[in-house]
PDB file of C-alpha atoms and ligand atoms in Angstrom:
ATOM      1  CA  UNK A   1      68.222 109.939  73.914  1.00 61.00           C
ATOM      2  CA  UNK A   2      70.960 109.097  76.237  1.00 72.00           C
ATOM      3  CA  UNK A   3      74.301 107.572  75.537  1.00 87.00           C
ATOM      4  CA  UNK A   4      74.772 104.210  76.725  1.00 95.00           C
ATOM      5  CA  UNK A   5      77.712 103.235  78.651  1.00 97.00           C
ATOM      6  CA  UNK A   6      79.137 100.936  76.696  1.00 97.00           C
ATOM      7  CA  UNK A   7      79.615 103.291  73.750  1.00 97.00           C
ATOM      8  CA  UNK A   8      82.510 104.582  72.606  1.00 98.00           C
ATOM      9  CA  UNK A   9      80.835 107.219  70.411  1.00 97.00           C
ATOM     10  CA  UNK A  10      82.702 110.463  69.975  1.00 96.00           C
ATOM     11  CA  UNK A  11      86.206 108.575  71.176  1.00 97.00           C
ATOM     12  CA  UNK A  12      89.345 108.438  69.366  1.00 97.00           C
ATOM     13  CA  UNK A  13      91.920 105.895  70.056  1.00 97.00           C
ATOM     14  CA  UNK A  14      95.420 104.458  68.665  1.00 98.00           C
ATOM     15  CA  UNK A  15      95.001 100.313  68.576  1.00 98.00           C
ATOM     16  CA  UNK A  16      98.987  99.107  67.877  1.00 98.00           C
ATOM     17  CA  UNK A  17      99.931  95.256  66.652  1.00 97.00           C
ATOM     18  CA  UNK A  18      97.976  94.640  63.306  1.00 97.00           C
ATOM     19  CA  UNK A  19      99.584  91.666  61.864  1.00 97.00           C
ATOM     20  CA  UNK A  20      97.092  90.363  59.574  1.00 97.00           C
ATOM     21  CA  UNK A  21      93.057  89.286  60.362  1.00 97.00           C
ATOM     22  CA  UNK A  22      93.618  86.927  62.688  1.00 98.00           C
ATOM     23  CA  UNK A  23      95.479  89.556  65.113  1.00 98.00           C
ATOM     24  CA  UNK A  24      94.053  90.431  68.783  1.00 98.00           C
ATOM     25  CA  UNK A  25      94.756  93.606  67.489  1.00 98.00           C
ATOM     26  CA  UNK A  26      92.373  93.314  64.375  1.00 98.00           C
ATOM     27  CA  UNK A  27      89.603  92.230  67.127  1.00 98.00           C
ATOM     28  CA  UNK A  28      90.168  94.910  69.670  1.00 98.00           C
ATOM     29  CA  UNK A  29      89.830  97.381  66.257  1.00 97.00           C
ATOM     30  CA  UNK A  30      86.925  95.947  65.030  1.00 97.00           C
ATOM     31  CA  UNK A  31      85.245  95.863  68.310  1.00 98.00           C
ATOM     32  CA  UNK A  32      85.888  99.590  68.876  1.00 98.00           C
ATOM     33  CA  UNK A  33      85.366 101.010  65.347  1.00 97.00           C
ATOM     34  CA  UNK A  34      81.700  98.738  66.199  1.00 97.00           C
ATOM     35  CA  UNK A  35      81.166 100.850  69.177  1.00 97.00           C
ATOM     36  CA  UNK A  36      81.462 103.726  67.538  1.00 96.00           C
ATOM     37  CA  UNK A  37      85.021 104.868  67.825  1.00 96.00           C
ATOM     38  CA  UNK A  38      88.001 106.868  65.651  1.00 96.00           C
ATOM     39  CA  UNK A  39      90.749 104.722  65.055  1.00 97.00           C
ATOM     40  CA  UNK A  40      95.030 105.034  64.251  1.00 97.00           C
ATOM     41  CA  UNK A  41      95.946 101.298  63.667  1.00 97.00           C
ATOM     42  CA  UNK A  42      99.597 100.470  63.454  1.00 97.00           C
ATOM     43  CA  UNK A  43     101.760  97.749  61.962  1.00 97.00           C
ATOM     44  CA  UNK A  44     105.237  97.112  63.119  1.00 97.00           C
ATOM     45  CA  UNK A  45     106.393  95.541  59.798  1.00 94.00           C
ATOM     46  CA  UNK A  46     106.768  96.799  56.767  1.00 95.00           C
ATOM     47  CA  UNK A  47     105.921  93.876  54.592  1.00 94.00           C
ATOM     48  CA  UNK A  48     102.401  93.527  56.698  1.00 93.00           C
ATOM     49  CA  UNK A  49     101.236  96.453  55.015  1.00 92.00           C
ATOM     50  CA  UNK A  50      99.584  94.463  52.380  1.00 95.00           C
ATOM     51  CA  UNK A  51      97.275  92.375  54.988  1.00 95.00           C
ATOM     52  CA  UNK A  52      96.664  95.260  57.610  1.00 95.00           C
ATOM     53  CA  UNK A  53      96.032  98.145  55.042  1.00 94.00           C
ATOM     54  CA  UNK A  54      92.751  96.304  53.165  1.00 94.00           C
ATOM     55  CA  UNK A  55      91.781  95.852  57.035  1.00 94.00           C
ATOM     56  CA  UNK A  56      91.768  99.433  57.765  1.00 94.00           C
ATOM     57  CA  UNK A  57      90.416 100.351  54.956  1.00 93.00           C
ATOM     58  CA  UNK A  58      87.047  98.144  56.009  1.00 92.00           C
ATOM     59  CA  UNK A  59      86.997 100.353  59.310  1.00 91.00           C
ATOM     60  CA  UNK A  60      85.692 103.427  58.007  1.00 73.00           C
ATOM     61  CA  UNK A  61      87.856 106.360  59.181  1.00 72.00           C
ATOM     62  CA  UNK A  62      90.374 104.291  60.659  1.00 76.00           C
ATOM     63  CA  UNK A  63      93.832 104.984  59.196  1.00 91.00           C
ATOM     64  CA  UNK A  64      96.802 102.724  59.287  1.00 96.00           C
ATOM     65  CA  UNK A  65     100.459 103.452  60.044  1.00 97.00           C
ATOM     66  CA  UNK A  66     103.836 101.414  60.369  1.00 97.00           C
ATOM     67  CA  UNK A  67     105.093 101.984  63.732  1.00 98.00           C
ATOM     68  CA  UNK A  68     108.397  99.863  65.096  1.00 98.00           C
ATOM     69  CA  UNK A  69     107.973 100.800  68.792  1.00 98.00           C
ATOM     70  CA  UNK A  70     112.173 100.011  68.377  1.00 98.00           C
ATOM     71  CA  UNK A  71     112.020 103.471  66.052  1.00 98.00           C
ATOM     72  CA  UNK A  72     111.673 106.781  68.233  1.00 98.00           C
ATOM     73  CA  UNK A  73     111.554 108.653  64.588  1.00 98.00           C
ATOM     74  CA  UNK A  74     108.089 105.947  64.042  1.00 98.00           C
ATOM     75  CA  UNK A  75     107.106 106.268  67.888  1.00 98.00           C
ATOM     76  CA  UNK A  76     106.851 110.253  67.789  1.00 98.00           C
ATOM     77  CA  UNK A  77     105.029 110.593  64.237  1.00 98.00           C
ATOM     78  CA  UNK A  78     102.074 107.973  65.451  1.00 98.00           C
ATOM     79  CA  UNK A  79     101.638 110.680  68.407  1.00 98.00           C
ATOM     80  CA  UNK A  80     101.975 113.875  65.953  1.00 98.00           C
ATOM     81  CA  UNK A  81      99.546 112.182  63.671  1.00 97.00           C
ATOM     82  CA  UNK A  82      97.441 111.496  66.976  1.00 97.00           C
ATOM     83  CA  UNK A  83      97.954 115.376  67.930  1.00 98.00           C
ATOM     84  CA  UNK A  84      97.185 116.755  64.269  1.00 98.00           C
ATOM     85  CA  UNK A  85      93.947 114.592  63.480  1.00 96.00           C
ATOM     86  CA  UNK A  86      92.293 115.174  67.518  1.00 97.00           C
ATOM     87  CA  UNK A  87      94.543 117.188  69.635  1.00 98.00           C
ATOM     88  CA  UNK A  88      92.940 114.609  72.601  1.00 98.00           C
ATOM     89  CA  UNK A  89      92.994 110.591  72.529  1.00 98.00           C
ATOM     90  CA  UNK A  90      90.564 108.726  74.952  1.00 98.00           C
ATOM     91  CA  UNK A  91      92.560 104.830  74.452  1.00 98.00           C
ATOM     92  CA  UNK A  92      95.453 102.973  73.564  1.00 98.00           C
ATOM     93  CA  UNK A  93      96.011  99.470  72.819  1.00 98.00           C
ATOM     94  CA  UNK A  94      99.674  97.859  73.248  1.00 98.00           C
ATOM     95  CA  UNK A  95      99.299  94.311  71.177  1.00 98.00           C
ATOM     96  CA  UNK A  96     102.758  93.516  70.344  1.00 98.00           C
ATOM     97  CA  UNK A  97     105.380  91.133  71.445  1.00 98.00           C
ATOM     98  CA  UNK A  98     108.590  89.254  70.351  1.00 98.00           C
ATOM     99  CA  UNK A  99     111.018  86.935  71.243  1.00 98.00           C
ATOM    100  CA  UNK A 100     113.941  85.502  69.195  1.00 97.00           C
ATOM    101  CA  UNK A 101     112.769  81.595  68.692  1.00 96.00           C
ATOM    102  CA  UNK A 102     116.233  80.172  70.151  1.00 95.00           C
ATOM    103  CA  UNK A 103     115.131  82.344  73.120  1.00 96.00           C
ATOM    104  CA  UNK A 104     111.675  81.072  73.265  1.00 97.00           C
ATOM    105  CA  UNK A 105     112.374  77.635  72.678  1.00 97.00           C
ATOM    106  CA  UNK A 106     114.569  77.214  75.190  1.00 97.00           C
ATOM    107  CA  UNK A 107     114.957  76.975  79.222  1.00 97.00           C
ATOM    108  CA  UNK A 108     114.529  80.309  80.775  1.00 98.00           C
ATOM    109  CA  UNK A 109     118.108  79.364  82.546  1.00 98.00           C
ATOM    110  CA  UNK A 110     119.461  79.363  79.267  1.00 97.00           C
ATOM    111  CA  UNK A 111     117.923  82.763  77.791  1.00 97.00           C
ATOM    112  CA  UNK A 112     120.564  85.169  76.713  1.00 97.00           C
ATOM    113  CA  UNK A 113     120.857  88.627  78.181  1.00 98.00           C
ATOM    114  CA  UNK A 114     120.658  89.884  74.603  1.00 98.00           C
ATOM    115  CA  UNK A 115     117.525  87.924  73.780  1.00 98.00           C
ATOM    116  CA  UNK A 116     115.788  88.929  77.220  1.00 98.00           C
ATOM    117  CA  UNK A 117     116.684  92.536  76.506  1.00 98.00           C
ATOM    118  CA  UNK A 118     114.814  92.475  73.315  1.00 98.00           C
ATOM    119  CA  UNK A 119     112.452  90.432  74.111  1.00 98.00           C
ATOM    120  CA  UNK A 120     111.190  93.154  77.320  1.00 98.00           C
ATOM    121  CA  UNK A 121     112.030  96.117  75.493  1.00 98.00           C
ATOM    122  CA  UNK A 122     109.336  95.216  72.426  1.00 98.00           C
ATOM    123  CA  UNK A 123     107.255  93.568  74.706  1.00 98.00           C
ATOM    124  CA  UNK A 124     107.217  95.403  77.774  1.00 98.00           C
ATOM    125  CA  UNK A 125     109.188  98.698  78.012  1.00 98.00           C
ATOM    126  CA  UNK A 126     107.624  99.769  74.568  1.00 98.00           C
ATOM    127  CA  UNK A 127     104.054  99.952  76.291  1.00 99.00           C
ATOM    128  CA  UNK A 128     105.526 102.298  78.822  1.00 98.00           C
ATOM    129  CA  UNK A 129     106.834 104.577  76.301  1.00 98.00           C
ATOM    130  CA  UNK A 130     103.590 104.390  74.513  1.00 98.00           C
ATOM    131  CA  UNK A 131     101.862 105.592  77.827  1.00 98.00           C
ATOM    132  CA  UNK A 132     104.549 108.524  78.259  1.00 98.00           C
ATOM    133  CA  UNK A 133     103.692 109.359  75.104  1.00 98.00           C
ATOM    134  CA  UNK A 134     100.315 109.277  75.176  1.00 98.00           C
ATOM    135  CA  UNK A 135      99.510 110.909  78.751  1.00 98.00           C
ATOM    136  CA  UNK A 136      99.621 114.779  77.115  1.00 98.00           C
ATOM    137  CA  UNK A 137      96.770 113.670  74.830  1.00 98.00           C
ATOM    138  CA  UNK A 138      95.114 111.724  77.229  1.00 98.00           C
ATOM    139  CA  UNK A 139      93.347 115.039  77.811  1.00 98.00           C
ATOM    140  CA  UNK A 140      89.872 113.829  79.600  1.00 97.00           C
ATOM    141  CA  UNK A 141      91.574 110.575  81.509  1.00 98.00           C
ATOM    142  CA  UNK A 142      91.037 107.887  79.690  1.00 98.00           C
ATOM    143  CA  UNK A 143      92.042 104.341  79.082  1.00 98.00           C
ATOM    144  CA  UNK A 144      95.445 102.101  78.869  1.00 99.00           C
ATOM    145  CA  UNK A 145      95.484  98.655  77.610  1.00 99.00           C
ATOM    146  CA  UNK A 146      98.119  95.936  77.236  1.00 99.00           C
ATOM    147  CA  UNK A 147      97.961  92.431  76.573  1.00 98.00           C
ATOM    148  CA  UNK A 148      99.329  89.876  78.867  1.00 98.00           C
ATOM    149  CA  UNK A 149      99.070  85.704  79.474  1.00 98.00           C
ATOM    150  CA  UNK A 150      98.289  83.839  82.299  1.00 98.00           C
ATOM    151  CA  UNK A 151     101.985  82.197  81.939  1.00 98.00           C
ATOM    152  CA  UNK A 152     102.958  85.759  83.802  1.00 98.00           C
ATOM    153  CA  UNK A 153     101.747  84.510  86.743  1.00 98.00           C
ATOM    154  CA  UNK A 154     101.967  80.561  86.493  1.00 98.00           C
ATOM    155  CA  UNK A 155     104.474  78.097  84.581  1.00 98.00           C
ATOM    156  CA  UNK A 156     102.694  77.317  81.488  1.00 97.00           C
ATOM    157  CA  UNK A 157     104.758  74.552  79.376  1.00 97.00           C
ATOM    158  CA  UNK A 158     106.860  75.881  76.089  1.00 97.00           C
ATOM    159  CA  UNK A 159     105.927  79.732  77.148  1.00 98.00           C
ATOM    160  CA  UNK A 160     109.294  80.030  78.539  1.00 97.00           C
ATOM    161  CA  UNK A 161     110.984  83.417  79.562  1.00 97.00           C
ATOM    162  CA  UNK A 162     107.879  85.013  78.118  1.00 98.00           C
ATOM    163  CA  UNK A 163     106.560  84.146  81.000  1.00 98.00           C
ATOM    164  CA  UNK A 164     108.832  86.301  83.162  1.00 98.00           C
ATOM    165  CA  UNK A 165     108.263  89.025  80.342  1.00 98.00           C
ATOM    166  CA  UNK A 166     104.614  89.202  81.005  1.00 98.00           C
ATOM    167  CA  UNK A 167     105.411  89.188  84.701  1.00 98.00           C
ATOM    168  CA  UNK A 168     107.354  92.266  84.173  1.00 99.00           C
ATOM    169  CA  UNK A 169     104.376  93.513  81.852  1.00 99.00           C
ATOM    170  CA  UNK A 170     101.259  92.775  84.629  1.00 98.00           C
ATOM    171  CA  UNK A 171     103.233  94.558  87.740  1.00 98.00           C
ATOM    172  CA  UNK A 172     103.980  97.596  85.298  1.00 99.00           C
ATOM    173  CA  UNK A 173     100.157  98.033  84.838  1.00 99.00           C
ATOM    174  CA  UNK A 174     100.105  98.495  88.384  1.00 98.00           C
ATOM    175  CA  UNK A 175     102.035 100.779  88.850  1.00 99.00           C
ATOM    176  CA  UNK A 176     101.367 102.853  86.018  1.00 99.00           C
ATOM    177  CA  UNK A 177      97.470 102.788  87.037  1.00 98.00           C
ATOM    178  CA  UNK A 178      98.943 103.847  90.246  1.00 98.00           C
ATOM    179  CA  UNK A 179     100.864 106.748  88.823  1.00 98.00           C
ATOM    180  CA  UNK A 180      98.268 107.684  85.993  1.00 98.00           C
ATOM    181  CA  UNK A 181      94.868 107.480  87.982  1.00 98.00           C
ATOM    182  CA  UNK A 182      94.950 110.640  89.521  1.00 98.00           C
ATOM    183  CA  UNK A 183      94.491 112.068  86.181  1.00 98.00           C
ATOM    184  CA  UNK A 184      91.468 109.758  85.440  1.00 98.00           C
ATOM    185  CA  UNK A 185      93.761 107.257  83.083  1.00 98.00           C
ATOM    186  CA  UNK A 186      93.093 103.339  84.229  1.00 98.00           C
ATOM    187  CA  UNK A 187      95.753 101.220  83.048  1.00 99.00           C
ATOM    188  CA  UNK A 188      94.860  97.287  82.180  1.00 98.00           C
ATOM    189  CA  UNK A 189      96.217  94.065  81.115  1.00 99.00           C
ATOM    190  CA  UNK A 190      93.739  91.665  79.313  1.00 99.00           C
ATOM    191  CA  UNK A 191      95.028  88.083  78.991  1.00 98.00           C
ATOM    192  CA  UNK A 192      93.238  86.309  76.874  1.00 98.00           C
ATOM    193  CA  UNK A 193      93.594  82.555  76.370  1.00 98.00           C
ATOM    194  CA  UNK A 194      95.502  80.925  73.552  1.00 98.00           C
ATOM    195  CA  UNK A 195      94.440  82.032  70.301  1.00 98.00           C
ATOM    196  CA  UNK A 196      96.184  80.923  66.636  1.00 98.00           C
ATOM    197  CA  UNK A 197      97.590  84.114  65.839  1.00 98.00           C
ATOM    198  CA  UNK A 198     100.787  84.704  63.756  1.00 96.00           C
ATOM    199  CA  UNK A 199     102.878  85.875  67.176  1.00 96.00           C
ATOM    200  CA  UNK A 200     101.611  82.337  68.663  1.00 97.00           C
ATOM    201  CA  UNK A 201     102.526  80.571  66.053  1.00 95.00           C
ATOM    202  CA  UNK A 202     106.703  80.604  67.543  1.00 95.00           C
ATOM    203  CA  UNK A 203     105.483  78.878  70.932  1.00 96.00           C
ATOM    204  CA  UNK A 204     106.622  75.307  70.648  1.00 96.00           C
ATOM    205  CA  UNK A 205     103.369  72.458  70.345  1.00 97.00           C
ATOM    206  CA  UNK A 206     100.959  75.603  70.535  1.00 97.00           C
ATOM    207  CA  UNK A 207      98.128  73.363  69.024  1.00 97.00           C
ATOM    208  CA  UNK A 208      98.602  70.952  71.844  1.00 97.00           C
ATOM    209  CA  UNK A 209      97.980  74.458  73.833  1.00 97.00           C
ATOM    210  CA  UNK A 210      95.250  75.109  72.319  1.00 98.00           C
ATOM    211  CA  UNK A 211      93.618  71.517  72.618  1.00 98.00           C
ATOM    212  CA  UNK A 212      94.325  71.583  76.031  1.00 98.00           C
ATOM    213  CA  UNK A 213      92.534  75.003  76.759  1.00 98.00           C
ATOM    214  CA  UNK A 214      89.533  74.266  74.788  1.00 98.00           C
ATOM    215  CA  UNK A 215      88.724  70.713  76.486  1.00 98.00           C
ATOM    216  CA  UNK A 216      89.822  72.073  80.205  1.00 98.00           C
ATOM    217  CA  UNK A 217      87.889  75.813  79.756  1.00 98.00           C
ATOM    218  CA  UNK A 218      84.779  75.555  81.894  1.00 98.00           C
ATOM    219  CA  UNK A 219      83.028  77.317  78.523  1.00 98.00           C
ATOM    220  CA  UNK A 220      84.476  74.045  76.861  1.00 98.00           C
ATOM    221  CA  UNK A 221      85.684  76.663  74.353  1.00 98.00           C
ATOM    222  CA  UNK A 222      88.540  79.256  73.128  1.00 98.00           C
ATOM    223  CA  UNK A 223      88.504  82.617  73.319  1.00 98.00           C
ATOM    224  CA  UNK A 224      88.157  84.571  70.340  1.00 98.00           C
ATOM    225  CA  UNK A 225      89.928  87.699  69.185  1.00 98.00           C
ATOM    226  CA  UNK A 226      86.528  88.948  69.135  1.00 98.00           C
ATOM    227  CA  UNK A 227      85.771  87.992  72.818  1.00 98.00           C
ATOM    228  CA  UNK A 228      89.428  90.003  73.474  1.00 99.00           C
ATOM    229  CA  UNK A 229      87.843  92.710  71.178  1.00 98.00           C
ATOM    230  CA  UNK A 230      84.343  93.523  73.372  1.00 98.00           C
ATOM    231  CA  UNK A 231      86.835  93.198  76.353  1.00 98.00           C
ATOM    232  CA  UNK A 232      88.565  96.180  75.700  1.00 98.00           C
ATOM    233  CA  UNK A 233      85.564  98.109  74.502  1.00 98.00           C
ATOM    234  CA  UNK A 234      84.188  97.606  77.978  1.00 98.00           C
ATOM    235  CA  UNK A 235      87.322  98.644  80.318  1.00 98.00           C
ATOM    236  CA  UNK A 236      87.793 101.832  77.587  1.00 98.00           C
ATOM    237  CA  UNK A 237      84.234 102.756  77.937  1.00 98.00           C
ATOM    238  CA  UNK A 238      82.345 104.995  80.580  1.00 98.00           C
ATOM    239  CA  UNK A 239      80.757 100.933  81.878  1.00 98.00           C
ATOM    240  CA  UNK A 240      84.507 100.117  82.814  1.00 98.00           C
ATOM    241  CA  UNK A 241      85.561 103.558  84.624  1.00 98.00           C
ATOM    242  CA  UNK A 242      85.469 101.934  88.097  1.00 98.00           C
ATOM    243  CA  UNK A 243      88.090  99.321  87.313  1.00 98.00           C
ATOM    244  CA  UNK A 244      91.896 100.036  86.829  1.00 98.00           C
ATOM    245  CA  UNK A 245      95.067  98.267  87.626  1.00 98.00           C
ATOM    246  CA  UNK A 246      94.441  94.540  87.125  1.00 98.00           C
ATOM    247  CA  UNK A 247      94.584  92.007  84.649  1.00 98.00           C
ATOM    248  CA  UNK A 248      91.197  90.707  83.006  1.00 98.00           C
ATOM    249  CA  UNK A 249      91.647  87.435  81.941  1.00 98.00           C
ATOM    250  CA  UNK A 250      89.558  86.611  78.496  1.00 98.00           C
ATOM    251  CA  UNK A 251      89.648  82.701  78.109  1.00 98.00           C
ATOM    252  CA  UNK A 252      86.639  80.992  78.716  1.00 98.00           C
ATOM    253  CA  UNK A 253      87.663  80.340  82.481  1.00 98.00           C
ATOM    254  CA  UNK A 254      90.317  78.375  81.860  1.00 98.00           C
ATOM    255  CA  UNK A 255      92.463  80.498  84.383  1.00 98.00           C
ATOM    256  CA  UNK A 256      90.144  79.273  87.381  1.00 98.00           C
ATOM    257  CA  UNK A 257      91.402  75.548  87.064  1.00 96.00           C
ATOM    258  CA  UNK A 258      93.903  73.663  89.147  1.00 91.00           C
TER     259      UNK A 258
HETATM  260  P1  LIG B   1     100.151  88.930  66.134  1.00 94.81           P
HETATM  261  O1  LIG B   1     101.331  88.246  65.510  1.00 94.81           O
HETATM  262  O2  LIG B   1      98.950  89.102  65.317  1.00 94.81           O
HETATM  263  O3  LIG B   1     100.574  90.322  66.747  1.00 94.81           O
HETATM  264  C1  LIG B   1     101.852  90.556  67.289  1.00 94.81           C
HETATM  265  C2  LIG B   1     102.230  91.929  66.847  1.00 94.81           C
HETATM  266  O4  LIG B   1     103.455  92.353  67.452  1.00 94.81           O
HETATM  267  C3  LIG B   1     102.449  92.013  65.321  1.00 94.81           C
HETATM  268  O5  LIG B   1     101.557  92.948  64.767  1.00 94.81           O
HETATM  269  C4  LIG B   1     103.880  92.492  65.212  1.00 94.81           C
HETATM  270  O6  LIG B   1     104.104  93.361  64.112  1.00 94.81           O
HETATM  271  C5  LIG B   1     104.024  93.246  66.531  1.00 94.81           C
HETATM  272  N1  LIG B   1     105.422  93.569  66.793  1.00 94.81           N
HETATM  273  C6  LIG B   1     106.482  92.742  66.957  1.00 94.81           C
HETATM  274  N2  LIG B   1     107.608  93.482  67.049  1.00 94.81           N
HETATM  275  C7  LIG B   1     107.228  94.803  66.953  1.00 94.81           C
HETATM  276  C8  LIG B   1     107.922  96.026  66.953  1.00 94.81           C
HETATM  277  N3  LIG B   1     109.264  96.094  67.068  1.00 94.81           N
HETATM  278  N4  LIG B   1     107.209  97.173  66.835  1.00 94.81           N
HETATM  279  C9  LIG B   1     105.868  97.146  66.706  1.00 94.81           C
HETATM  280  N5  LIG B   1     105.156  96.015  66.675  1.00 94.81           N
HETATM  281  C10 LIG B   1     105.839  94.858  66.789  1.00 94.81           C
HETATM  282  O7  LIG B   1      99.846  88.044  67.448  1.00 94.81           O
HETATM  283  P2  LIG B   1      98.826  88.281  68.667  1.00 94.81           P
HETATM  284  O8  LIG B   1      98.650  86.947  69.275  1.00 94.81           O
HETATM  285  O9  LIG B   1      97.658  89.063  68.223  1.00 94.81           O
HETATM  286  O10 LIG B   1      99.712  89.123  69.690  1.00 94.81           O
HETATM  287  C11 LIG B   1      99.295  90.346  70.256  1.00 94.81           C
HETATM  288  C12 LIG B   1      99.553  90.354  71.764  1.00 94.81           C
HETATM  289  O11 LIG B   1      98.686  89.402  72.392  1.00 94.81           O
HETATM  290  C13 LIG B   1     100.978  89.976  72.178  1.00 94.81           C
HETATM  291  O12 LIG B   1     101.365  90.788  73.268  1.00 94.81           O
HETATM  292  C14 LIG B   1     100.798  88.539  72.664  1.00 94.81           C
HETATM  293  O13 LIG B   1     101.797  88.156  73.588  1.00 94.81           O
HETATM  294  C15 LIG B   1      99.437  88.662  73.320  1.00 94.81           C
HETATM  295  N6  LIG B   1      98.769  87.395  73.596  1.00 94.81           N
HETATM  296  C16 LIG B   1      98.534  86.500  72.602  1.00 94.81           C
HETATM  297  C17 LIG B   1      97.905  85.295  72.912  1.00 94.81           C
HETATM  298  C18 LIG B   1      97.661  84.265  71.842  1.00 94.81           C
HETATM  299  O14 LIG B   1      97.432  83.092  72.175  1.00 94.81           O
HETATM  300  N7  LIG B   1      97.667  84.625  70.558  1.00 94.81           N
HETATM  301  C19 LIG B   1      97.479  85.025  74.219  1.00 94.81           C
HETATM  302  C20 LIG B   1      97.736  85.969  75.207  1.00 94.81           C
HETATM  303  C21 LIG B   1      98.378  87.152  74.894  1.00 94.81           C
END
């Protein structure tokens, strides 16, 4: 019997930014441990450990580690631990952001040059360093992932200097996917729509967000973290190898209106 496509039986993959159940991250790991792959979740906070390690635990042979992508020490053992248990990865998922709230809550004119600093070196630069990192073991080609929000490419109210964050965050998947393809690695952004997740929690009036994407989505709906999840199975398996470089927005169309 052949394989389908759309499996991602016999892959192994590293799926960052477990919060708690209700992370993207969770869905993009359930989704892939579903289609049949090996799984290293991380955490970037200690006191998560309690939500995301039950979580893991319900993903048969998935293991969980804390990983502050601000902590080389953290950065290298998630790739040793990658090394030691495969020698090879086939994915990576980058599901992690953060912005101080008197940042976020304020006019991008205002932002300081501390707070944008921070904010695009956990946000952005880390998924960079997660792709240097992970191009050794990225033996066969294989498959990038970040995700990204449609206020990178318009103004979306209360998302602030995330928005120029994400910018910076979409036009480094290009270029990596430019760099990287020649070895068979496709690099992605998936922006999904707004979902209540911990992380969205700091945008200012996000239910009003939320209200607003549901009634104005031609699918007269919200994504789900499970819709994000299927996503990434897709562009990380065999199906998806003719697409790299762009951003695939997951939001129940809500990106196509005016
Ligand atoms: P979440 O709170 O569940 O996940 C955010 C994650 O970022 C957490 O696991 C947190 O530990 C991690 N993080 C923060 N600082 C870190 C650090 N120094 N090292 C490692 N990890 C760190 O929220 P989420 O909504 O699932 O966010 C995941 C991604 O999805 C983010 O990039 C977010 O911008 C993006 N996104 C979210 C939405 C939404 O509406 N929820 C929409 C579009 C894009």
């Amino acid at each position: 019997m052949s394989t389908s496509p759309f499996s991602l039986h016999g892959k192994t993959g590293i799926v960052t930014g477990l919060a708690n159940a209700d992370s993207i991250a969770y869905g993009c790991a359930r989704a892939m441990h579903q289609a049949g792959a090996e799984l290293l979740l991380t955490y970037g906070n200690a006191k998560a450990d309690k939500y995301v390690l039950p979580l893991a635990a319900e993903l048969s042979d998935s293991e969980a580690l804390l990983c502050d992508v601000q902590d080389d020490a953290q950065v290298a053992a998630l790739f040793e631990r990658a090394a030691t248990r495969w020698g090879k990865i086939d994915f990576l998922i980058h599901s992690m952001a953060f912005a101080l709230k008197d940042d976020l809550h304020g006019r991008v004119v205002d932002c300081s040059r501390e707070g944008f600093a921070l904010a695009m070196d956990i946000s952005c630069h880390s998924f960079i360093r997660l792709a240097r990192h992970a191009e050794p073991l990225l033996k066969d080609g294989g498959t990038l992932i970040t995700l990204s929000y449609y206020g990178a490419e318009k103004v979306v109210d209360n998302y602030n200097f995330m928005g120029p964050v994400k910018a910076a965050l979409e036009a480094s998947v290009r270029y990596m996917a430019t760099e990287l393809g020649p070895q068979g690695i496709r690099v992605h952004a998936i922006s999904p729509g707004p979902i209540k997740t911990r992380a969205a929690s700091g945008i200012a009036d996000f239910d009003q967000l939320l209200a607003s994407a549901e009634s104005r989505a031609p699918l007269r709906r919200l994504a789900t973290i499970d819709d994000v999840g299927h996503t990434a199975v897709f562009l990380a398996s065999e199906a998806g190898s003719g697409l790299s470089g762009g951003t695939t927005y997951v939001d129940a169309g809500v990106n196509v209106r005016a």
